[in-house]
PDB file of C-alpha atoms in Angstrom:
ATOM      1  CA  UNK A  15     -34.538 -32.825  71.706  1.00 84.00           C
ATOM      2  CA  UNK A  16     -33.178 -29.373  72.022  1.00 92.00           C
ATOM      3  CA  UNK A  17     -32.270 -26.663  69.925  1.00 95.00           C
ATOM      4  CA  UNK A  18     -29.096 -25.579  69.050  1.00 96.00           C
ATOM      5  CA  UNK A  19     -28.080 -22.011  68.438  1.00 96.00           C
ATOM      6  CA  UNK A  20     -24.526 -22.018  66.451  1.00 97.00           C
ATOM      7  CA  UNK A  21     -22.852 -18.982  66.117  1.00 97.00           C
ATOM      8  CA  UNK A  22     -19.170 -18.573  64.452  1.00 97.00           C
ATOM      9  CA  UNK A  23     -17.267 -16.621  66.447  1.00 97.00           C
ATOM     10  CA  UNK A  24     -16.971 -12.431  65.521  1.00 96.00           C
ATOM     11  CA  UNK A  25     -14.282 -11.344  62.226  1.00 96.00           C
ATOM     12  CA  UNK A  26     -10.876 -12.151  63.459  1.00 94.00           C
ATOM     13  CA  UNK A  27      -7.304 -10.757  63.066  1.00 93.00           C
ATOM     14  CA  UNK A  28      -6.234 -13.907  61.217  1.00 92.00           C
ATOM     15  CA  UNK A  29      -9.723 -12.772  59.512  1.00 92.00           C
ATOM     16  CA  UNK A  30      -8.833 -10.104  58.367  1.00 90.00           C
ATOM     17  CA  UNK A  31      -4.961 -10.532  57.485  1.00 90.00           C
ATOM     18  CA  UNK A  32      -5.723 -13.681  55.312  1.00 91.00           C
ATOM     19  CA  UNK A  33      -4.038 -16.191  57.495  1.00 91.00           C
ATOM     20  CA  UNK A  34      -5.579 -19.832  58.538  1.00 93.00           C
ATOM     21  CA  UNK A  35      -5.258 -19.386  62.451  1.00 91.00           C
ATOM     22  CA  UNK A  36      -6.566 -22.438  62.906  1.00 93.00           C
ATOM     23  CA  UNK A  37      -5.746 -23.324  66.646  1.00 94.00           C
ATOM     24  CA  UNK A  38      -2.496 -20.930  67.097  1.00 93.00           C
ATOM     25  CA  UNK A  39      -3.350 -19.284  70.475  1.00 92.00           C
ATOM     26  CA  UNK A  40      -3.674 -15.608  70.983  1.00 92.00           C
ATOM     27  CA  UNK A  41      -6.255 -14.783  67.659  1.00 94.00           C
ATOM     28  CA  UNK A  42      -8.436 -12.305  69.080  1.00 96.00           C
ATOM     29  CA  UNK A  43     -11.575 -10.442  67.731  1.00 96.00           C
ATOM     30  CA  UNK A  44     -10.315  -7.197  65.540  1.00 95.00           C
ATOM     31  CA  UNK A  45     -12.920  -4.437  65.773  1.00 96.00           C
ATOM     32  CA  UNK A  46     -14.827  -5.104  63.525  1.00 95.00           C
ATOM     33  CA  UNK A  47     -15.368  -8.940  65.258  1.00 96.00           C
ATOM     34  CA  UNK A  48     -15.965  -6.726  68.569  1.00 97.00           C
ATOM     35  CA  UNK A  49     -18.547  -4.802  67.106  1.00 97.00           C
ATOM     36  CA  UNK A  50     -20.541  -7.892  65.924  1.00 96.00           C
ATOM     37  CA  UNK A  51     -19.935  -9.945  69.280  1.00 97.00           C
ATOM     38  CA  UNK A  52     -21.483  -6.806  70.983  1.00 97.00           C
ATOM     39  CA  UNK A  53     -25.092  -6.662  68.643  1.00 95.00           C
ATOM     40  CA  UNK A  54     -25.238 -10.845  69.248  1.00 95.00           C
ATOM     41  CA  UNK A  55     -27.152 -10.097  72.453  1.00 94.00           C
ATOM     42  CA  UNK A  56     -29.754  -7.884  71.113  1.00 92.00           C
ATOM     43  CA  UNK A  57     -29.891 -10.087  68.069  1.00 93.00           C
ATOM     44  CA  UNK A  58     -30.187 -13.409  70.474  1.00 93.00           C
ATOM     45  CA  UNK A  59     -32.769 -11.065  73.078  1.00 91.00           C
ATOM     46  CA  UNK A  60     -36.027 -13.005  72.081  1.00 91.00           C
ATOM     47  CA  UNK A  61     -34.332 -16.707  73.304  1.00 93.00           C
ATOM     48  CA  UNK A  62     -33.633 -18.217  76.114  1.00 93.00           C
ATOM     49  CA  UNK A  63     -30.986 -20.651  76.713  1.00 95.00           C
ATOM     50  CA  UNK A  64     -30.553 -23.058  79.486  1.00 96.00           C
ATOM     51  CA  UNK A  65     -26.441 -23.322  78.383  1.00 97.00           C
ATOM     52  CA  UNK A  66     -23.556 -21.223  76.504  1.00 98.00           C
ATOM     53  CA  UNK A  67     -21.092 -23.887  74.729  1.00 98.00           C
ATOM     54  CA  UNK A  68     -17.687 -22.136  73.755  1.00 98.00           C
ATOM     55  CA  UNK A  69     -14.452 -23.385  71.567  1.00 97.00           C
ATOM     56  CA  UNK A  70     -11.539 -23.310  73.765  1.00 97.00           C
ATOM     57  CA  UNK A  71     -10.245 -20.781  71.510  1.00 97.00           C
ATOM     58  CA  UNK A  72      -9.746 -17.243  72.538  1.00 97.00           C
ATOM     59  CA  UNK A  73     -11.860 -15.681  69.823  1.00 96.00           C
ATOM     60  CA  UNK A  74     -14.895 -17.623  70.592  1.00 97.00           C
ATOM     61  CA  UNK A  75     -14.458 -17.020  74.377  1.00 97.00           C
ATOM     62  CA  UNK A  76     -14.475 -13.002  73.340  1.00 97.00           C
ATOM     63  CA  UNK A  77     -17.685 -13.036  70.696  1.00 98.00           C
ATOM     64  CA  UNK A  78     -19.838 -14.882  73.595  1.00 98.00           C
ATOM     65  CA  UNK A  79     -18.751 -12.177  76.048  1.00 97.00           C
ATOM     66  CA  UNK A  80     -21.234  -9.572  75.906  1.00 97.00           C
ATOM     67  CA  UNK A  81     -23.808 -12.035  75.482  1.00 97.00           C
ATOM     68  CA  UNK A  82     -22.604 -13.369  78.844  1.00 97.00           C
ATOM     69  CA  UNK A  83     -22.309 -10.159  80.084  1.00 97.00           C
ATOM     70  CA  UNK A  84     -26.199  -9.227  79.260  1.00 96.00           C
ATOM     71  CA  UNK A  85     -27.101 -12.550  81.240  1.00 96.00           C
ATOM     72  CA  UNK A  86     -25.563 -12.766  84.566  1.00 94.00           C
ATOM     73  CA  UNK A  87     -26.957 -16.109  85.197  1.00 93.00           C
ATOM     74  CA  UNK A  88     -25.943 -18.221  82.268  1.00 96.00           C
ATOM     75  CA  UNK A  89     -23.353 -20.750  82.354  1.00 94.00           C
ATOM     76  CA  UNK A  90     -20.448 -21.110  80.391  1.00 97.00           C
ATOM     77  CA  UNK A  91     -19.052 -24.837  79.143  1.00 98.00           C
ATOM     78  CA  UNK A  92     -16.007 -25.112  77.312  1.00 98.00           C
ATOM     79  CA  UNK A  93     -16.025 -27.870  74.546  1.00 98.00           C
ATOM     80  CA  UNK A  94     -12.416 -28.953  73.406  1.00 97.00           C
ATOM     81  CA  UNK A  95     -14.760 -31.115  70.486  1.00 98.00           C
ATOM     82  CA  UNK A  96     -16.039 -27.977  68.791  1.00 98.00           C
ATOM     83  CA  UNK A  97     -12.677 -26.646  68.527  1.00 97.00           C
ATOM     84  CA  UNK A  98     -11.107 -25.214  65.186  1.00 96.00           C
ATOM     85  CA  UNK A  99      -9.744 -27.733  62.962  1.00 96.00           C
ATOM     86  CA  UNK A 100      -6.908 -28.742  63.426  1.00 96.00           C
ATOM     87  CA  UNK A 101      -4.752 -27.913  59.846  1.00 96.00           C
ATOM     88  CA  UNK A 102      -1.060 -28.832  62.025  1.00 95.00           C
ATOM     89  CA  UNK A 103       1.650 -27.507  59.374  1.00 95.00           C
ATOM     90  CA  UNK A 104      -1.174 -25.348  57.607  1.00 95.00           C
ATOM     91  CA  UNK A 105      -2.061 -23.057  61.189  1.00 94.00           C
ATOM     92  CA  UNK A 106      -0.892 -19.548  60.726  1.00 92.00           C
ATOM     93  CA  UNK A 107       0.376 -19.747  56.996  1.00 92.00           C
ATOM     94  CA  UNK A 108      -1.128 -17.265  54.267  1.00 93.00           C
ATOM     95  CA  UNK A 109      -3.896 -18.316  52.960  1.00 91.00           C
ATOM     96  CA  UNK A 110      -2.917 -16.864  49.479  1.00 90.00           C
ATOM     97  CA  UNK A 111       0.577 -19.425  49.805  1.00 92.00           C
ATOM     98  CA  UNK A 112      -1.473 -22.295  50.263  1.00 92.00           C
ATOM     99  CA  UNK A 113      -3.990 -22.030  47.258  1.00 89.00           C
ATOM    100  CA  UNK A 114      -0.614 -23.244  45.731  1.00 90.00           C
ATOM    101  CA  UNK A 115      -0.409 -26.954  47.829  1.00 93.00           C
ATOM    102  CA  UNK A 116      -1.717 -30.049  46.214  1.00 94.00           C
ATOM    103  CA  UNK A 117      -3.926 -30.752  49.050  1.00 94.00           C
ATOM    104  CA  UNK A 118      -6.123 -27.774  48.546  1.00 93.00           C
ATOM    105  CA  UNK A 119      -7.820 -28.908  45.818  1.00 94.00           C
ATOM    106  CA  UNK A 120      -8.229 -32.007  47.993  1.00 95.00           C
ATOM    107  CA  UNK A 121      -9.784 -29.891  50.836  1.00 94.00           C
ATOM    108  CA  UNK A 122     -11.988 -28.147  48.285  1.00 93.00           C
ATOM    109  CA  UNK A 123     -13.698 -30.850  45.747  1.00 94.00           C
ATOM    110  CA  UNK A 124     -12.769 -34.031  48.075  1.00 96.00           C
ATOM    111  CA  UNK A 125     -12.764 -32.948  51.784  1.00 96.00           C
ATOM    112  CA  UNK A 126     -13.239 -36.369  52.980  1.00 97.00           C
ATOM    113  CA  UNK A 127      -9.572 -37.430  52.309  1.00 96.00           C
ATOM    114  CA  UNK A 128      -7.756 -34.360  53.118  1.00 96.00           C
ATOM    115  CA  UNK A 129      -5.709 -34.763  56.202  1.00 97.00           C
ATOM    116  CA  UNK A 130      -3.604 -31.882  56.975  1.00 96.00           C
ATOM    117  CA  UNK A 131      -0.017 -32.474  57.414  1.00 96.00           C
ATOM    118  CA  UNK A 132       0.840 -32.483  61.114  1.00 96.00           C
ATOM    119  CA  UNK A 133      -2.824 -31.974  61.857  1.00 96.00           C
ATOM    120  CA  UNK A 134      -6.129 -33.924  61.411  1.00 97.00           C
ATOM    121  CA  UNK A 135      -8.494 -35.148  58.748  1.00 97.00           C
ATOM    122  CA  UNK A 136     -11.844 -33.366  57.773  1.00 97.00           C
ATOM    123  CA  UNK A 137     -13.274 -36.363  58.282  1.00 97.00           C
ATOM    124  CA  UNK A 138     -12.134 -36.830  62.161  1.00 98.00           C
ATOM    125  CA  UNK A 139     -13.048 -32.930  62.318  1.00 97.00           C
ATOM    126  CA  UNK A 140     -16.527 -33.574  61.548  1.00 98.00           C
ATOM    127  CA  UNK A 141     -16.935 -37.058  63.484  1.00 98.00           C
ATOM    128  CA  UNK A 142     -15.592 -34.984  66.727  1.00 98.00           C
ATOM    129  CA  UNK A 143     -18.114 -32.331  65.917  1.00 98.00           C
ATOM    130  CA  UNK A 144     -21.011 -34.350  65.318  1.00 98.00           C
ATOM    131  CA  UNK A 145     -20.112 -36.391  68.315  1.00 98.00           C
ATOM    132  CA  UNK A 146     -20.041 -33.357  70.641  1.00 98.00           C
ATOM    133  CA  UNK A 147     -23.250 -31.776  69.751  1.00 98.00           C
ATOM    134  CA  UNK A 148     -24.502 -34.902  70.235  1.00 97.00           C
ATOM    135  CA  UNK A 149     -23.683 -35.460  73.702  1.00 97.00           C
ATOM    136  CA  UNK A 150     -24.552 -32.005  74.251  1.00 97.00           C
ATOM    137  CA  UNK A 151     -28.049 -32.312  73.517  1.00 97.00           C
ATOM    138  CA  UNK A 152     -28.776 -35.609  75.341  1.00 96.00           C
ATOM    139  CA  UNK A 153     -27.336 -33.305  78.404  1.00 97.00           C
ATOM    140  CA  UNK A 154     -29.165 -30.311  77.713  1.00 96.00           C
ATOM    141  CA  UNK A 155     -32.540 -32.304  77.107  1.00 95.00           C
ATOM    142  CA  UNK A 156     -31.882 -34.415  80.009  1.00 96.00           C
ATOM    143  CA  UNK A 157     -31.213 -31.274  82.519  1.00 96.00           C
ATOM    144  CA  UNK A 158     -33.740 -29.063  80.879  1.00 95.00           C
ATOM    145  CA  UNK A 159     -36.104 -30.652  78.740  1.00 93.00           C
ATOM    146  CA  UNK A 160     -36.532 -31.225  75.001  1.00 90.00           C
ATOM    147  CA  UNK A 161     -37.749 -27.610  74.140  1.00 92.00           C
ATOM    148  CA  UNK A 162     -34.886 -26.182  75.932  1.00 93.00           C
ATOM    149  CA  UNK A 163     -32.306 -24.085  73.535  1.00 95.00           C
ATOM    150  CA  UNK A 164     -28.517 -23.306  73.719  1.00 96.00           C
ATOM    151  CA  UNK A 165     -26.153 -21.656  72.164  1.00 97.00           C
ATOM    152  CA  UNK A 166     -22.716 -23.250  70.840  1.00 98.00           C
ATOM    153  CA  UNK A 167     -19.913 -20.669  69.767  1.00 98.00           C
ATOM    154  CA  UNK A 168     -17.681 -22.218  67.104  1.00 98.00           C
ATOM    155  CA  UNK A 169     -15.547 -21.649  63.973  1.00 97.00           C
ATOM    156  CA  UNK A 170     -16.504 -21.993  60.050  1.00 96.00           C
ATOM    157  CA  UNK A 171     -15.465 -25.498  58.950  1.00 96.00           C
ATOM    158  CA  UNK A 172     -16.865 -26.931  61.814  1.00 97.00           C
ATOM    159  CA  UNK A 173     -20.178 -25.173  61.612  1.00 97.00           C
ATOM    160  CA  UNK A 174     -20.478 -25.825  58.242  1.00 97.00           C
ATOM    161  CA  UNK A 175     -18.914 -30.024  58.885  1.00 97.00           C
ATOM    162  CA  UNK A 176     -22.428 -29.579  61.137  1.00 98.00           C
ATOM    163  CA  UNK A 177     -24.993 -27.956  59.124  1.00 98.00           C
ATOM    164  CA  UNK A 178     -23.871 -31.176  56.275  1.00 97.00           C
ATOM    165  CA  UNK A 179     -24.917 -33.564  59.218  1.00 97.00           C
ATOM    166  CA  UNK A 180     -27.586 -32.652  60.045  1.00 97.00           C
ATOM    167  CA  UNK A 181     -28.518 -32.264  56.301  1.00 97.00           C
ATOM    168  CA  UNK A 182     -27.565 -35.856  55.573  1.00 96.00           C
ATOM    169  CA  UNK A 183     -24.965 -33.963  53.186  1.00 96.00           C
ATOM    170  CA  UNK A 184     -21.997 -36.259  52.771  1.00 97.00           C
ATOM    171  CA  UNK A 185     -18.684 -34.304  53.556  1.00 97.00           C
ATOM    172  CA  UNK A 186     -17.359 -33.789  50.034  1.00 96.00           C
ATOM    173  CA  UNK A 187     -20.468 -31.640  49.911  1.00 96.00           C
ATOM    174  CA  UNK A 188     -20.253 -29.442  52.881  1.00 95.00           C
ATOM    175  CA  UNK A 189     -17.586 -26.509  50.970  1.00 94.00           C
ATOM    176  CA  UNK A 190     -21.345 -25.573  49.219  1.00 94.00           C
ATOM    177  CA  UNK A 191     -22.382 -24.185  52.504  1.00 95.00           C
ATOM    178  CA  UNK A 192     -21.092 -20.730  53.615  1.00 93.00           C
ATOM    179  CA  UNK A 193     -21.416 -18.892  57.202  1.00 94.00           C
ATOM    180  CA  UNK A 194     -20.198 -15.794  58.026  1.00 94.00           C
ATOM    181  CA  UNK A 195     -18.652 -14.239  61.077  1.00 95.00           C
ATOM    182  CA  UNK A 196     -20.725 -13.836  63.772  1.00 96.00           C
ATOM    183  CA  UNK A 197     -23.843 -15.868  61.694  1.00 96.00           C
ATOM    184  CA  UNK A 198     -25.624 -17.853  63.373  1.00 96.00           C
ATOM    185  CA  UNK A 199     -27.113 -20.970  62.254  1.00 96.00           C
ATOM    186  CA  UNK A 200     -30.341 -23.108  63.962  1.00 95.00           C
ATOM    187  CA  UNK A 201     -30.618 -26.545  64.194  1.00 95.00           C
ATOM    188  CA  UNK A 202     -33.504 -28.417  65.879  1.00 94.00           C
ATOM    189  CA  UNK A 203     -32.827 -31.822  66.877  1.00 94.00           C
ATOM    190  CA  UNK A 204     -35.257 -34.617  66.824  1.00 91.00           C
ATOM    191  CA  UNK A 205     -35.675 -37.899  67.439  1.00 89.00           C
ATOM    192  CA  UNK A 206     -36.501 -38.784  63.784  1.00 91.00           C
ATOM    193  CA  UNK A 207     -33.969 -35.883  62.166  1.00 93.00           C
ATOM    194  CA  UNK A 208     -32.879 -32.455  62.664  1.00 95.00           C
ATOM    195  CA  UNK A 209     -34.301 -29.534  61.301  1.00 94.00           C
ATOM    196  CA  UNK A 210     -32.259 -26.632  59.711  1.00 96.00           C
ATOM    197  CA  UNK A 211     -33.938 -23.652  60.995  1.00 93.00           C
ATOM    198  CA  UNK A 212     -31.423 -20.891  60.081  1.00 93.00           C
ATOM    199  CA  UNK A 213     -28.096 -20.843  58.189  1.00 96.00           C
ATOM    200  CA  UNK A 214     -25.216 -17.985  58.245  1.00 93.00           C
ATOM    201  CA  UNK A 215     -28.029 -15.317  59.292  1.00 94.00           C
ATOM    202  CA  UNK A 216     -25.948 -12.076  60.043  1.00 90.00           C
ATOM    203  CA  UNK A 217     -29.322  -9.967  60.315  1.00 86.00           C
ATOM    204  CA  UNK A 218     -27.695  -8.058  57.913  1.00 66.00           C
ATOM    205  CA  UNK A 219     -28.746  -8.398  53.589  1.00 60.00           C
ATOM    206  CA  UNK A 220     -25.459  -6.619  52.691  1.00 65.00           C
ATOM    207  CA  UNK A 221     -23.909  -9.290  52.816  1.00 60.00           C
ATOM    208  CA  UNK A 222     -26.029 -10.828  49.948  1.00 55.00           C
ATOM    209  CA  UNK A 223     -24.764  -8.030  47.599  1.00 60.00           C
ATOM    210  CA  UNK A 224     -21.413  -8.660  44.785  1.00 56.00           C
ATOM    211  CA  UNK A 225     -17.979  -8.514  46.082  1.00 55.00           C
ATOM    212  CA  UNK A 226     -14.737  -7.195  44.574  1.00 57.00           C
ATOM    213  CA  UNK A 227     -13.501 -10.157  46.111  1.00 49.00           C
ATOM    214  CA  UNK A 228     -14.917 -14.007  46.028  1.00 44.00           C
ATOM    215  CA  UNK A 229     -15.842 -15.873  49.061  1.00 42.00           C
ATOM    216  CA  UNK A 230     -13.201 -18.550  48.011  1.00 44.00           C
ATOM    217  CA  UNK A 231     -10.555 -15.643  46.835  1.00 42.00           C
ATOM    218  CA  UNK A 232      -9.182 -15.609  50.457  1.00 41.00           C
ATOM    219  CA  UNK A 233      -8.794 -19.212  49.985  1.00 41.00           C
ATOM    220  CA  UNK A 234      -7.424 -20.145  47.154  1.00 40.00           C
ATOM    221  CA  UNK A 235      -6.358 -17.308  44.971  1.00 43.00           C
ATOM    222  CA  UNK A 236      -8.355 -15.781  42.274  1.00 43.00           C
ATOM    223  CA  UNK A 237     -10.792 -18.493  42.317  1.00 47.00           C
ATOM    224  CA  UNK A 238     -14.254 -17.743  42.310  1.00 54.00           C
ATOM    225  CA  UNK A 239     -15.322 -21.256  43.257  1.00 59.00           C
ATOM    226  CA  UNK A 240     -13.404 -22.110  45.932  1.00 61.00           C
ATOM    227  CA  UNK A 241     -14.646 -22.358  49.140  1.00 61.00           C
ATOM    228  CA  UNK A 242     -12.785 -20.229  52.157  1.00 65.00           C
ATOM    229  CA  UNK A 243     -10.901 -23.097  54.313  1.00 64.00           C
ATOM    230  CA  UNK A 244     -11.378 -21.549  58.224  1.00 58.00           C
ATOM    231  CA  UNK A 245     -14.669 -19.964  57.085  1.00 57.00           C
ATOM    232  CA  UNK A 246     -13.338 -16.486  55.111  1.00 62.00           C
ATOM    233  CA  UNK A 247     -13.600 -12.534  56.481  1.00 56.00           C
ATOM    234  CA  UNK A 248     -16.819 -12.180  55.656  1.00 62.00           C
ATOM    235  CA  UNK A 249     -18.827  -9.148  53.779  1.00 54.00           C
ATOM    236  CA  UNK A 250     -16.139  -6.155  53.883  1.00 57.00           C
TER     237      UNK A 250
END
């Protein structure tokens, strides 16, 4: 079965100004998120992909650009089922407001009952997901064989909602994994299992080093457990 390359789209404005986007239209790529969509093709040089999967959502659509650009002759598939999450009342709220709601400590130590009010359940976010990749590689296998590779750009929580799939991780576990913007993440399907290749590689150890500020801090507060719901800013 194929290969999947999974990259989360570039460091956002929503990013960046500490608000859940989620699927409110018109979230572009700030410049830093422009500057990391335009390395992904000289990070991505040494593959070859039979496909380019993209969320819908304008952000995505803009970090596989230049990749698109660099290769003339690679088509482009939209895929409403790796779409953001959809939080409903929670899209474009502060993040910093909502560390306050009940439900966050739902979404962060028991993601597998949180439904979001006017929105959908991490669960159905996942199942969605997982369903699409699926049907994705049976395609991709089918039209160019099992060794073939693609690349699928997507957002945080559904990256990660991935990665715990194809880890057998149940879904209360999957706030332990972390991806950055423009990371990308390797999964190699089988017919017996998948095999996790890569996860949240930015090509770039910088990342690895302390922060003023906690991945969860964008999150939740002042937390320093707490994962970032929507998949964080990234290293500074």
């Amino acid at each position: 079965m194929p290969t999947l390359i999974l990259v989360r789209h570039g460091r956002s404005t929503a990013n960046t100004s500490g608000v859940l986007a989620g699927r409110t239209p018109g979230v572009a790529l700030d410049e830093r998120g422009a500057e990391q969509a335009a390395a992904l093709p000289g990070r991505l040089a040494a593959l070859e992909f039979a496909a380019a999967v993209s969320s819908p959502l304008q952000r995505c659509r803009e970090t596989l650009q230049p990749l698109l650009d660099a290769r003339p002759g690679l088509p482009l598939h939209t895929e409403e089922g790796i779409s953001e999450c959809d939080y409903g009342d929670w899209s474009g709220r502060k993040l910093a407001e909502l560390s306050d709601e009940p439900l966050m400590t739902v979404v962060q130590q028991h993601p597998s009952s949180a439904a979001f009010p006017g929105g959908e359940s991490m669960r159905a976010m996942q199942a969605r997901a997982v369903e699409a990749v699926r049907e994705w590689n049976a395609r991709i296998g089918a039209e160019h064989g099992d060794d073939a590779t693609y690349v699928m750009c997507s957002h945080g929580d559904i990256i990660k909602a991935l990665v715990a799939d194809a880890l057998g991780m149940h879904l209360d576990l999957f706030q332990r994994v972390h991806v950055d913007p423009c990371s990308v993440t390797a999964i190699r399907y089988t017919r017996l299992r998948p095999f996790l290749l890569r996860l949240g590689d930015t090509g770039d150890l910088a990342s690895l080093a302390p922060r003023e500020q906690s991945i969860g801090a964008d999150a939740a507060g002042d937390t320093a457990t707490d994962a970032a719901v929507g998949g964080g800013a990234g290293a500074p």
